[in-house]
C-alpha cells in the first residue's frame, strides 16, 4: 500500500508544470524515503531528477517500494481539476495497475477521486556521480528565467561563462549578439534576491537555450536557482522545493565547433 | 474505398472511387509510416497535440552532447551508498521506536547469573538490542549512584556515554522486561555500543561486532577500567 498526502496541492501542480514539457511520461519510484523520479527527455540531452522526501508530506506510507509509470499529460489533466488549496492524496496498492488521486476541498464539502491507469515504462536509469564543481552560482530564479527567455530570442545557444568578476550570459544570432552580466550581490535582508558565486576556477560552457527555457518552468517552485558547472560535465540546474525536496535538471553541453 | 480492394473489372463508377482514393493517399501514407516505426508512433501522435515537444525534437541534429556520454546507464536498480545507509538508519530507528528485541533469550549462568543468548544468527553490523533505561544527566546520575551504593545488592546498570559532545547516562538499575540491561561484560565481546538520535533523544544500541551464531552469549565491553570499580567488580578485567 502506498499513500502520500499533501495539504496543498499547489506544489504538486508546480512540480508537474516543471517536468511535463521535457517528459511525456515518467516513472515515479516510491520508497520509504520518498518519491523519486529520474528521466531523460526524448533526445537524451537533458535529464530531470526529482526528489520529494517522505517527511515533507503530511502523511506518507510506503509498505513496499513501488514504481508507478505515469503519463504526465494525463496526470496534469487530472491536476487541472483540482484547486490550489485542495488537499491531495495519492494512493496505490502494491502491484497495482492504477493510481488514485483524491482531492479534498478545504472545507471538506467536496471530494473528488481520479483513477489513472499506470504504464509499464522501460526507462534507463543513469548513475550520476557526485561531482565537485568548478563553480556554483546561486541567483534569483526569476532573474535566471528572464535571462534565458530574453537571450533565446537572439540565438539557439547560450554561453555561460563564470569568472570571479561575475557570470556572463551571451548569445549571438543573425541579428547580432546579446550579453548579460550578473555580478555578485549580497542582500542580507532578502537572501533570495542575492547572487553568490562559489568559484574554484573559471568555466565557460555553451548550452542549447530551448532546454534552459524548459528548466525555468520550475521557477515558481523556488525563489532561488543554483547552477553548477565544470568543464566537460553537464550543467546542473537545481531548484529547492521548500520543506519537500528538490528538482534538478542536468544538461549536456553543446558540441563546440572545433570538436567536429 | 473498401470496394477498391475487390477484384472485379473496372467500371466508370469504380474509376471515380479510385481518384478519390488517390486524393486520400498522402494521408494513408503518413499512417503507414507511423506503423513502420512503432517506437516513434506514440511520440509522433503526441507531437500533433503539443507543439512544444515538436520543437524539442528538432535540433536533435547532433550538435549537442548527450547525457549518456557523461553518465553511465545503470542496468540494474542498484541503490547508491547513501540510500543504502539511509535505509539502514531508518530501519534502526524503527526498531528502536518499537522496542524490538527479537531473537534473544535470557539464560542463567552458574558463575555470573543472568545473561542473554542469541536465538537467531546476527550478522556483523546488525542491530541486536538496545541498552534501555532512564536517560539522565550527570548530576542526576551522581545522585542515583550514591543512593544505589547504600544497598550492596543492586548491580551496576549505569551506562555513561557521550553523544554529540554531551555526557549522558542511561540508568537501567530498576528491574524491567528489557533485555539490554542483562547483557554481560567481556573485554572482547561480540557486540559494540553505538549512540544514535531517535526523535531528538540519544539512544544506546548494541550492534553485532562479528557474525553471531545461534546459542552464543552476547557480550560487550562495559568499558570501565577504573581501580575503584575493578576492586569491587574483579570480573571487569575479563
Tab-separated table of C-alpha atoms in Angstrom:
chain	number	residue	atom	x	y	z
A	1	UNK	CA	0.000	0.000	0.000
A	2	UNK	CA	1.257	3.400	-0.946
A	3	UNK	CA	-0.285	6.607	0.308
A	4	UNK	CA	1.022	10.142	0.246
A	5	UNK	CA	-0.883	13.206	1.297
A	6	UNK	CA	-0.119	16.851	0.746
A	7	UNK	CA	-2.280	19.547	2.283
A	8	UNK	CA	-1.544	21.912	-0.534
A	9	UNK	CA	-1.979	20.596	-3.998
A	10	UNK	CA	-0.335	23.723	-5.440
A	11	UNK	CA	3.203	22.487	-5.015
A	12	UNK	CA	2.420	19.252	-6.812
A	13	UNK	CA	0.862	21.193	-9.643
A	14	UNK	CA	4.012	23.274	-9.921
A	15	UNK	CA	6.160	20.152	-9.962
A	16	UNK	CA	4.106	18.804	-12.838
A	17	UNK	CA	4.398	22.072	-14.715
A	18	UNK	CA	8.147	21.856	-14.217
A	19	UNK	CA	8.547	18.445	-15.825
A	20	UNK	CA	5.748	17.905	-18.278
A	21	UNK	CA	7.350	19.870	-21.089
A	22	UNK	CA	10.503	17.794	-21.014
A	23	UNK	CA	8.943	14.407	-20.434
A	24	UNK	CA	5.951	12.665	-21.948
A	25	UNK	CA	5.845	10.006	-19.312
A	26	UNK	CA	7.911	9.112	-16.310
A	27	UNK	CA	8.311	6.534	-13.577
A	28	UNK	CA	7.716	7.665	-10.043
A	29	UNK	CA	9.769	5.481	-7.717
A	30	UNK	CA	8.175	5.395	-4.306
A	31	UNK	CA	10.052	4.118	-1.293
A	32	UNK	CA	10.177	4.848	2.397
A	33	UNK	CA	12.488	7.763	1.729
A	34	UNK	CA	10.030	9.447	-0.602
A	35	UNK	CA	9.034	9.800	-4.219
A	36	UNK	CA	11.810	9.930	-6.757
A	37	UNK	CA	11.794	10.433	-10.469
A	38	UNK	CA	14.659	10.306	-12.891
A	39	UNK	CA	14.138	10.553	-16.599
A	40	UNK	CA	15.806	11.853	-19.723
A	41	UNK	CA	13.969	13.761	-22.413
A	42	UNK	CA	13.488	12.034	-25.771
A	43	UNK	CA	16.686	13.464	-27.171
A	44	UNK	CA	18.784	12.260	-24.213
A	45	UNK	CA	20.321	15.707	-23.916
A	46	UNK	CA	18.750	16.636	-20.613
A	47	UNK	CA	17.648	14.786	-17.529
A	48	UNK	CA	15.176	15.541	-14.773
A	49	UNK	CA	15.815	14.291	-11.274
A	50	UNK	CA	13.058	14.927	-8.787
A	51	UNK	CA	13.076	14.107	-5.108
A	52	UNK	CA	10.092	14.581	-2.815
A	53	UNK	CA	11.089	13.466	0.649
A	54	UNK	CA	8.675	11.387	2.689
A	55	UNK	CA	8.966	13.655	5.728
A	56	UNK	CA	7.823	16.610	3.625
A	57	UNK	CA	4.408	15.028	3.155
A	58	UNK	CA	1.634	15.473	5.660
A	59	UNK	CA	1.087	11.753	5.621
A	60	UNK	CA	3.293	9.193	3.983
A	61	UNK	CA	3.126	5.454	3.922
A	62	UNK	CA	5.004	3.102	1.643
A	63	UNK	CA	4.976	-0.535	2.705
A	64	UNK	CA	6.797	-1.782	-0.346
A	65	UNK	CA	8.861	0.037	-2.916
A	66	UNK	CA	6.756	0.630	-5.990
A	67	UNK	CA	7.384	2.199	-9.350
A	68	UNK	CA	4.492	3.960	-10.993
A	69	UNK	CA	4.784	4.794	-14.665
A	70	UNK	CA	2.565	7.732	-15.456
A	71	UNK	CA	1.662	9.708	-18.488
A	72	UNK	CA	2.397	13.278	-17.472
A	73	UNK	CA	-0.105	14.859	-19.824
A	74	UNK	CA	-2.875	12.749	-18.300
A	75	UNK	CA	-1.624	13.489	-14.827
A	76	UNK	CA	-1.656	17.181	-15.499
A	77	UNK	CA	-5.208	16.915	-16.839
A	78	UNK	CA	-6.201	15.393	-13.528
A	79	UNK	CA	-4.438	18.043	-11.505
A	80	UNK	CA	-6.094	20.765	-13.568
A	81	UNK	CA	-9.324	19.529	-11.967
A	82	UNK	CA	-8.023	20.382	-8.515
A	83	UNK	CA	-7.860	23.738	-6.805
A	84	UNK	CA	-4.594	25.029	-5.454
A	85	UNK	CA	-5.725	24.792	-1.849
A	86	UNK	CA	-7.164	21.308	-2.180
A	87	UNK	CA	-5.571	18.503	-0.229
A	88	UNK	CA	-4.226	15.798	-2.492
A	89	UNK	CA	-3.808	12.133	-1.576
A	90	UNK	CA	-2.031	9.776	-3.930
A	91	UNK	CA	-2.875	6.135	-3.374
A	92	UNK	CA	-1.892	2.828	-4.934
A	93	UNK	CA	-1.989	-0.791	-3.891
A	94	UNK	CA	1.175	-2.869	-4.079
A	95	UNK	CA	1.373	-4.366	-7.593
A	96	UNK	CA	-1.460	-2.122	-8.714
A	97	UNK	CA	-2.065	-1.060	-12.266
A	98	UNK	CA	-3.922	2.075	-11.307
A	99	UNK	CA	-3.167	5.046	-9.132
A	100	UNK	CA	-5.800	7.117	-7.371
A	101	UNK	CA	-5.638	10.852	-6.844
A	102	UNK	CA	-8.058	12.158	-4.277
A	103	UNK	CA	-8.691	15.862	-3.912
A	104	UNK	CA	-10.459	17.232	-0.872
A	105	UNK	CA	-11.570	20.805	-0.823
A	106	UNK	CA	-10.581	22.961	2.102
A	107	UNK	CA	-13.947	22.821	3.818
A	108	UNK	CA	-14.225	19.088	3.115
A	109	UNK	CA	-17.503	19.613	1.319
A	110	UNK	CA	-16.196	18.262	-1.956
A	111	UNK	CA	-14.152	15.162	-2.532
A	112	UNK	CA	-13.061	14.092	-5.996
A	113	UNK	CA	-11.404	10.840	-6.952
A	114	UNK	CA	-9.473	10.262	-10.136
A	115	UNK	CA	-8.142	6.893	-11.103
A	116	UNK	CA	-5.426	6.724	-13.685
A	117	UNK	CA	-4.014	3.710	-15.470
A	118	UNK	CA	-0.365	3.144	-14.823
A	119	UNK	CA	2.117	2.398	-17.583
A	120	UNK	CA	4.923	-0.080	-17.738
A	121	UNK	CA	7.855	2.073	-18.705
A	122	UNK	CA	11.196	0.631	-19.522
A	123	UNK	CA	13.319	3.548	-18.594
A	124	UNK	CA	17.042	3.818	-18.411
A	125	UNK	CA	18.440	4.953	-15.121
A	126	UNK	CA	21.629	6.944	-15.183
A	127	UNK	CA	24.233	6.722	-12.478
A	128	UNK	CA	25.085	10.302	-11.643
A	129	UNK	CA	28.456	10.592	-9.956
A	130	UNK	CA	28.978	13.143	-7.229
A	131	UNK	CA	30.992	15.977	-8.651
A	132	UNK	CA	32.938	18.844	-7.137
A	133	UNK	CA	32.010	21.673	-9.419
A	134	UNK	CA	34.379	24.403	-10.542
A	135	UNK	CA	31.712	26.984	-9.966
A	136	UNK	CA	28.383	27.118	-8.255
A	137	UNK	CA	26.144	30.097	-8.901
A	138	UNK	CA	23.128	30.918	-6.792
A	139	UNK	CA	20.784	33.553	-8.104
A	140	UNK	CA	17.136	34.571	-8.040
A	141	UNK	CA	15.228	32.034	-10.112
A	142	UNK	CA	13.067	34.680	-11.761
A	143	UNK	CA	16.181	36.509	-12.920
A	144	UNK	CA	17.583	33.351	-14.471
A	145	UNK	CA	14.276	32.632	-16.209
A	146	UNK	CA	14.244	36.162	-17.589
A	147	UNK	CA	17.794	35.885	-18.925
A	148	UNK	CA	17.073	32.583	-20.653
A	149	UNK	CA	13.882	33.899	-22.171
A	150	UNK	CA	15.414	37.162	-23.335
A	151	UNK	CA	18.563	35.686	-24.820
A	152	UNK	CA	16.831	32.800	-26.533
A	153	UNK	CA	15.277	35.344	-28.899
A	154	UNK	CA	18.672	36.023	-30.406
A	155	UNK	CA	20.271	32.645	-30.810
A	156	UNK	CA	19.918	28.961	-30.256
A	157	UNK	CA	22.772	28.585	-27.862
A	158	UNK	CA	23.628	30.336	-24.667
A	159	UNK	CA	27.198	30.741	-23.480
A	160	UNK	CA	27.541	30.849	-19.719
A	161	UNK	CA	30.910	31.978	-18.548
A	162	UNK	CA	31.729	32.333	-14.921
A	163	UNK	CA	34.722	34.207	-13.581
A	164	UNK	CA	35.431	35.745	-10.240
A	165	UNK	CA	34.023	39.046	-11.510
A	166	UNK	CA	30.639	37.526	-12.191
A	167	UNK	CA	28.606	35.462	-14.593
A	168	UNK	CA	28.192	36.379	-18.229
A	169	UNK	CA	25.376	35.006	-20.337
A	170	UNK	CA	25.783	35.615	-24.031
A	171	UNK	CA	24.358	34.553	-27.318
A	172	UNK	CA	24.674	35.501	-30.932
A	173	UNK	CA	22.498	35.029	-33.939
A	174	UNK	CA	21.540	36.549	-37.240
A	175	UNK	CA	20.627	39.953	-35.858
A	176	UNK	CA	23.720	40.327	-33.753
A	177	UNK	CA	24.691	39.376	-30.267
A	178	UNK	CA	23.486	39.862	-26.728
A	179	UNK	CA	25.269	39.868	-23.401
A	180	UNK	CA	24.040	39.925	-19.830
A	181	UNK	CA	26.453	40.203	-16.980
A	182	UNK	CA	25.499	39.486	-13.398
A	183	UNK	CA	27.746	40.479	-10.517
A	184	UNK	CA	27.776	39.035	-7.036
A	185	UNK	CA	25.484	40.880	-4.669
A	186	UNK	CA	24.681	40.074	-1.144
A	187	UNK	CA	21.340	41.037	0.201
A	188	UNK	CA	21.110	40.026	3.826
A	189	UNK	CA	17.561	41.201	4.283
A	190	UNK	CA	16.302	39.268	1.334
A	191	UNK	CA	18.565	36.324	0.879
A	192	UNK	CA	16.583	35.023	-2.058
A	193	UNK	CA	17.478	38.109	-4.050
A	194	UNK	CA	21.234	37.793	-3.725
A	195	UNK	CA	23.666	36.399	-6.254
A	196	UNK	CA	26.526	34.305	-4.920
A	197	UNK	CA	29.314	32.667	-6.843
A	198	UNK	CA	31.433	29.915	-5.378
A	199	UNK	CA	34.345	29.670	-7.776
A	200	UNK	CA	37.235	27.213	-7.855
A	201	UNK	CA	38.228	28.016	-11.423
A	202	UNK	CA	36.642	29.939	-14.296
A	203	UNK	CA	34.381	27.957	-16.612
A	204	UNK	CA	32.815	28.722	-19.984
A	205	UNK	CA	30.228	26.358	-21.427
A	206	UNK	CA	27.640	26.506	-24.203
A	207	UNK	CA	24.122	25.146	-23.867
A	208	UNK	CA	21.013	24.938	-26.007
A	209	UNK	CA	18.602	27.695	-24.983
A	210	UNK	CA	15.440	25.709	-25.502
A	211	UNK	CA	16.293	23.228	-22.764
A	212	UNK	CA	17.107	26.008	-20.329
A	213	UNK	CA	13.737	27.530	-21.123
A	214	UNK	CA	12.117	24.235	-20.237
A	215	UNK	CA	14.024	24.100	-16.943
A	216	UNK	CA	12.866	27.556	-15.942
A	217	UNK	CA	9.308	26.233	-15.816
A	218	UNK	CA	10.321	25.228	-12.291
A	219	UNK	CA	10.763	28.882	-11.305
A	220	UNK	CA	7.523	29.065	-9.257
A	221	UNK	CA	8.847	26.286	-7.018
A	222	UNK	CA	11.707	28.240	-5.548
A	223	UNK	CA	12.899	31.835	-5.237
A	224	UNK	CA	16.497	30.785	-5.896
A	225	UNK	CA	18.152	28.625	-8.503
A	226	UNK	CA	21.571	27.028	-8.303
A	227	UNK	CA	23.695	26.480	-11.389
A	228	UNK	CA	26.663	24.138	-11.032
A	229	UNK	CA	29.239	23.939	-13.780
A	230	UNK	CA	32.527	22.254	-14.523
A	231	UNK	CA	34.402	21.818	-17.751
A	232	UNK	CA	33.234	18.810	-19.700
A	233	UNK	CA	30.382	17.790	-17.456
A	234	UNK	CA	26.677	18.548	-17.748
A	235	UNK	CA	25.279	21.676	-16.183
A	236	UNK	CA	23.136	21.141	-13.101
A	237	UNK	CA	20.223	23.498	-12.553
A	238	UNK	CA	18.711	22.937	-9.136
A	239	UNK	CA	15.553	24.276	-7.565
A	240	UNK	CA	14.976	23.503	-3.919
A	241	UNK	CA	11.335	22.781	-3.128
A	242	UNK	CA	10.982	24.190	0.374
A	243	UNK	CA	10.355	21.504	3.028
A	244	UNK	CA	9.757	18.865	0.396
A	245	UNK	CA	12.802	18.158	-1.700
A	246	UNK	CA	14.354	19.354	-4.906
A	247	UNK	CA	14.221	19.203	-8.658
A	248	UNK	CA	17.479	19.002	-10.577
A	249	UNK	CA	17.959	19.314	-14.287
A	250	UNK	CA	21.087	18.074	-15.997
A	251	UNK	CA	22.006	19.421	-19.399
A	252	UNK	CA	24.786	18.171	-21.653
A	253	UNK	CA	26.815	20.969	-23.230
A	254	UNK	CA	26.678	21.787	-26.936
A	255	UNK	CA	29.357	20.337	-29.138
A	256	UNK	CA	31.886	23.087	-29.780
A	257	UNK	CA	32.556	23.844	-33.409
A	258	UNK	CA	36.202	22.841	-33.244
A	259	UNK	CA	35.228	19.474	-31.791
A	260	UNK	CA	33.885	18.385	-35.168
B	1	UNK	CA	-12.896	2.865	-50.558
B	2	UNK	CA	-13.407	-0.640	-49.287
B	3	UNK	CA	-14.655	-1.533	-52.692
B	4	UNK	CA	-11.243	-0.709	-54.020
B	5	UNK	CA	-9.826	-3.976	-52.859
B	6	UNK	CA	-12.456	-6.096	-54.614
B	7	UNK	CA	-11.095	-7.799	-57.700
B	8	UNK	CA	-13.584	-7.013	-60.493
B	9	UNK	CA	-13.325	-5.312	-63.865
B	10	UNK	CA	-13.091	-1.520	-63.590
B	11	UNK	CA	-16.274	0.383	-64.287
B	12	UNK	CA	-16.659	4.132	-64.685
B	13	UNK	CA	-18.133	4.163	-61.281
B	14	UNK	CA	-15.083	2.444	-59.823
B	15	UNK	CA	-12.788	4.854	-61.551
B	16	UNK	CA	-14.257	7.746	-59.645
B	17	UNK	CA	-13.704	5.836	-56.490
B	18	UNK	CA	-10.116	5.399	-57.498
B	19	UNK	CA	-9.453	9.080	-57.936
B	20	UNK	CA	-10.999	9.748	-54.604
B	21	UNK	CA	-8.633	7.224	-53.215
B	22	UNK	CA	-5.678	8.958	-54.798
B	23	UNK	CA	-6.572	12.160	-53.059
B	24	UNK	CA	-6.537	10.262	-49.842
B	25	UNK	CA	-3.233	8.666	-50.492
B	26	UNK	CA	-0.909	11.097	-48.732
B	27	UNK	CA	-2.925	10.721	-45.569
B	28	UNK	CA	-2.735	6.951	-45.769
B	29	UNK	CA	0.978	7.122	-46.355
B	30	UNK	CA	1.626	9.059	-43.181
B	31	UNK	CA	-0.217	6.453	-41.237
B	32	UNK	CA	1.740	3.661	-42.832
B	33	UNK	CA	4.952	5.425	-41.976
B	34	UNK	CA	3.925	5.572	-38.382
B	35	UNK	CA	3.252	1.901	-38.268
B	36	UNK	CA	6.613	1.152	-39.737
B	37	UNK	CA	8.313	2.716	-36.775
B	38	UNK	CA	6.240	1.657	-33.851
B	39	UNK	CA	8.698	3.122	-31.391
B	40	UNK	CA	8.146	6.666	-32.615
B	41	UNK	CA	4.460	6.312	-33.233
B	42	UNK	CA	3.199	7.476	-29.841
B	43	UNK	CA	5.602	10.415	-29.829
B	44	UNK	CA	4.584	11.441	-33.318
B	45	UNK	CA	0.981	11.406	-32.298
B	46	UNK	CA	1.683	13.462	-29.258
B	47	UNK	CA	3.569	15.920	-31.375
B	48	UNK	CA	0.327	16.876	-33.001
B	49	UNK	CA	-1.227	17.718	-29.666
B	50	UNK	CA	1.707	19.528	-28.297
B	51	UNK	CA	3.752	21.929	-30.294
B	52	UNK	CA	6.401	22.436	-27.676
B	53	UNK	CA	7.525	18.856	-27.856
B	54	UNK	CA	7.821	19.276	-31.546
B	55	UNK	CA	10.430	21.990	-31.033
B	56	UNK	CA	12.312	19.768	-28.649
B	57	UNK	CA	12.896	17.063	-31.156
B	58	UNK	CA	14.125	19.192	-33.993
B	59	UNK	CA	17.605	20.256	-33.057
B	60	UNK	CA	18.482	16.703	-32.194
B	61	UNK	CA	20.580	17.040	-35.298
B	62	UNK	CA	23.563	16.142	-33.202
B	63	UNK	CA	25.073	19.496	-32.306
B	64	UNK	CA	24.535	18.677	-28.686
B	65	UNK	CA	26.298	16.168	-26.492
B	66	UNK	CA	24.137	13.523	-24.933
B	67	UNK	CA	23.881	12.945	-21.225
B	68	UNK	CA	24.667	9.298	-21.763
B	69	UNK	CA	28.132	10.458	-22.901
B	70	UNK	CA	28.736	11.604	-19.339
B	71	UNK	CA	26.658	9.411	-17.088
B	72	UNK	CA	26.673	5.614	-17.251
B	73	UNK	CA	23.361	3.856	-17.814
B	74	UNK	CA	22.529	1.724	-14.818
B	75	UNK	CA	21.104	-1.573	-15.932
B	76	UNK	CA	20.176	-2.811	-12.515
B	77	UNK	CA	18.214	-0.930	-9.924
B	78	UNK	CA	21.123	-0.729	-7.553
B	79	UNK	CA	20.890	1.804	-4.808
B	80	UNK	CA	23.557	4.349	-4.124
B	81	UNK	CA	25.630	4.031	-0.989
B	82	UNK	CA	23.865	6.943	0.653
B	83	UNK	CA	20.391	5.494	0.075
B	84	UNK	CA	21.522	2.168	1.491
B	85	UNK	CA	22.867	3.927	4.584
B	86	UNK	CA	19.727	5.994	4.922
B	87	UNK	CA	17.568	2.899	4.707
B	88	UNK	CA	19.672	1.167	7.331
B	89	UNK	CA	19.361	4.142	9.633
B	90	UNK	CA	15.600	4.290	9.156
B	91	UNK	CA	15.347	0.570	9.854
B	92	UNK	CA	17.296	1.014	13.067
B	93	UNK	CA	15.166	3.942	14.194
B	94	UNK	CA	12.046	1.934	13.523
B	95	UNK	CA	13.384	-0.996	15.558
B	96	UNK	CA	14.163	1.355	18.435
B	97	UNK	CA	10.786	3.053	18.372
B	98	UNK	CA	9.063	-0.302	18.509
B	99	UNK	CA	11.395	-1.636	21.221
B	100	UNK	CA	12.380	-4.595	19.064
B	101	UNK	CA	14.268	-7.326	20.936
B	102	UNK	CA	13.857	-10.292	18.636
B	103	UNK	CA	15.958	-13.441	18.530
B	104	UNK	CA	17.238	-13.240	22.085
B	105	UNK	CA	16.581	-15.163	25.299
B	106	UNK	CA	17.631	-14.917	28.920
B	107	UNK	CA	19.913	-17.696	30.190
B	108	UNK	CA	21.119	-18.425	33.677
B	109	UNK	CA	24.863	-18.964	34.104
B	110	UNK	CA	26.321	-20.677	37.145
B	111	UNK	CA	29.172	-18.232	37.580
B	112	UNK	CA	27.685	-14.881	36.633
B	113	UNK	CA	23.920	-15.166	36.856
B	114	UNK	CA	21.644	-13.998	34.100
B	115	UNK	CA	22.895	-13.370	30.600
B	116	UNK	CA	21.496	-13.028	27.095
B	117	UNK	CA	21.937	-15.638	24.374
B	118	UNK	CA	21.251	-15.346	20.656
B	119	UNK	CA	18.322	-17.391	19.379
B	120	UNK	CA	18.909	-16.428	15.770
B	121	UNK	CA	22.076	-15.623	13.887
B	122	UNK	CA	23.084	-11.962	13.739
B	123	UNK	CA	25.383	-10.740	11.015
B	124	UNK	CA	28.182	-8.266	11.503
B	125	UNK	CA	26.877	-4.703	11.817
B	126	UNK	CA	23.320	-5.774	12.589
B	127	UNK	CA	21.351	-4.207	15.422
B	128	UNK	CA	20.969	-6.670	18.287
B	129	UNK	CA	19.414	-4.930	21.275
B	130	UNK	CA	19.043	-1.547	22.898
B	131	UNK	CA	20.513	-0.726	26.277
B	132	UNK	CA	17.339	0.860	27.509
B	133	UNK	CA	16.667	2.635	30.755
B	134	UNK	CA	16.186	6.167	32.033
B	135	UNK	CA	18.139	8.756	30.117
B	136	UNK	CA	19.552	11.106	32.756
B	137	UNK	CA	22.188	13.806	33.006
B	138	UNK	CA	25.371	13.561	35.045
B	139	UNK	CA	24.289	15.340	38.264
B	140	UNK	CA	21.217	13.109	38.416
B	141	UNK	CA	23.397	10.057	37.777
B	142	UNK	CA	25.703	11.018	40.669
B	143	UNK	CA	22.718	11.347	42.975
B	144	UNK	CA	21.305	7.974	41.979
B	145	UNK	CA	24.667	6.264	42.259
B	146	UNK	CA	25.054	7.413	45.843
B	147	UNK	CA	21.613	6.089	46.560
B	148	UNK	CA	22.339	2.722	44.931
B	149	UNK	CA	25.700	2.442	46.740
B	150	UNK	CA	23.847	2.210	50.027
B	151	UNK	CA	22.380	-1.124	49.004
B	152	UNK	CA	25.009	-3.794	48.393
B	153	UNK	CA	22.574	-5.906	46.358
B	154	UNK	CA	21.990	-3.534	43.479
B	155	UNK	CA	24.077	-4.391	40.453
B	156	UNK	CA	25.828	-1.943	38.179
B	157	UNK	CA	23.470	-0.797	35.473
B	158	UNK	CA	24.601	2.795	34.974
B	159	UNK	CA	25.921	3.352	31.481
B	160	UNK	CA	27.803	6.594	30.896
B	161	UNK	CA	28.325	7.771	27.355
B	162	UNK	CA	28.958	10.795	25.228
B	163	UNK	CA	26.663	11.879	22.438
B	164	UNK	CA	27.290	14.986	20.349
B	165	UNK	CA	29.860	16.121	22.905
B	166	UNK	CA	27.461	15.885	25.779
B	167	UNK	CA	27.698	13.439	28.639
B	168	UNK	CA	24.675	11.310	29.403
B	169	UNK	CA	23.888	8.305	31.489
B	170	UNK	CA	21.385	5.540	30.976
B	171	UNK	CA	20.229	4.084	34.248
B	172	UNK	CA	18.795	0.609	33.876
B	173	UNK	CA	19.004	-0.287	37.547
B	174	UNK	CA	15.295	-0.905	38.159
B	175	UNK	CA	14.236	-4.386	37.042
B	176	UNK	CA	12.436	-4.277	33.682
B	177	UNK	CA	11.422	-6.636	30.920
B	178	UNK	CA	14.030	-5.202	28.573
B	179	UNK	CA	16.989	-7.380	27.682
B	180	UNK	CA	19.704	-4.793	27.073
B	181	UNK	CA	20.451	-4.429	30.791
B	182	UNK	CA	21.123	-8.147	31.186
B	183	UNK	CA	23.911	-8.425	28.604
B	184	UNK	CA	27.147	-9.414	30.338
B	185	UNK	CA	30.599	-7.918	30.116
B	186	UNK	CA	33.594	-9.146	28.209
B	187	UNK	CA	36.628	-7.212	27.121
B	188	UNK	CA	36.406	-8.949	23.759
B	189	UNK	CA	32.710	-9.358	23.360
B	190	UNK	CA	30.795	-9.816	20.153
B	191	UNK	CA	28.899	-6.517	20.408
B	192	UNK	CA	29.839	-2.909	20.286
B	193	UNK	CA	27.911	0.073	21.536
B	194	UNK	CA	26.768	2.941	19.378
B	195	UNK	CA	24.723	6.023	20.085
B	196	UNK	CA	22.009	7.189	17.771
B	197	UNK	CA	19.486	10.015	17.868
B	198	UNK	CA	15.860	8.996	17.595
B	199	UNK	CA	13.302	11.797	17.662
B	200	UNK	CA	15.920	14.095	19.162
B	201	UNK	CA	16.857	11.812	22.052
B	202	UNK	CA	20.092	9.835	22.219
B	203	UNK	CA	19.663	6.076	22.455
B	204	UNK	CA	22.296	3.468	23.161
B	205	UNK	CA	22.345	0.448	20.892
B	206	UNK	CA	24.351	-2.751	20.824
B	207	UNK	CA	25.478	-3.743	17.344
B	208	UNK	CA	26.988	-7.097	16.316
B	209	UNK	CA	30.763	-6.688	16.024
B	210	UNK	CA	31.093	-10.026	14.252
B	211	UNK	CA	28.733	-12.711	12.970
B	212	UNK	CA	26.927	-14.229	15.934
B	213	UNK	CA	25.713	-17.846	15.850
B	214	UNK	CA	22.616	-19.292	17.484
B	215	UNK	CA	23.305	-20.215	21.114
B	216	UNK	CA	26.199	-17.789	21.520
B	217	UNK	CA	26.054	-15.495	24.537
B	218	UNK	CA	26.060	-11.848	23.545
B	219	UNK	CA	28.660	-9.758	25.356
B	220	UNK	CA	30.141	-6.307	25.188
B	221	UNK	CA	32.825	-4.298	26.876
B	222	UNK	CA	31.458	-2.213	29.761
B	223	UNK	CA	34.493	-0.028	29.268
B	224	UNK	CA	35.024	0.632	32.977
B	225	UNK	CA	38.710	0.231	33.841
B	226	UNK	CA	38.909	2.373	36.973
B	227	UNK	CA	40.733	0.951	40.003
B	228	UNK	CA	37.785	1.548	42.239
B	229	UNK	CA	35.449	-0.438	40.001
B	230	UNK	CA	37.973	-3.240	39.489
B	231	UNK	CA	38.306	-3.596	43.257
B	232	UNK	CA	34.595	-4.151	43.643
B	233	UNK	CA	33.995	-5.982	40.382
B	234	UNK	CA	37.101	-8.023	39.533
B	235	UNK	CA	35.255	-9.606	36.574
B	236	UNK	CA	35.604	-6.330	34.688
B	237	UNK	CA	39.180	-7.405	33.893
B	238	UNK	CA	37.949	-10.437	31.918
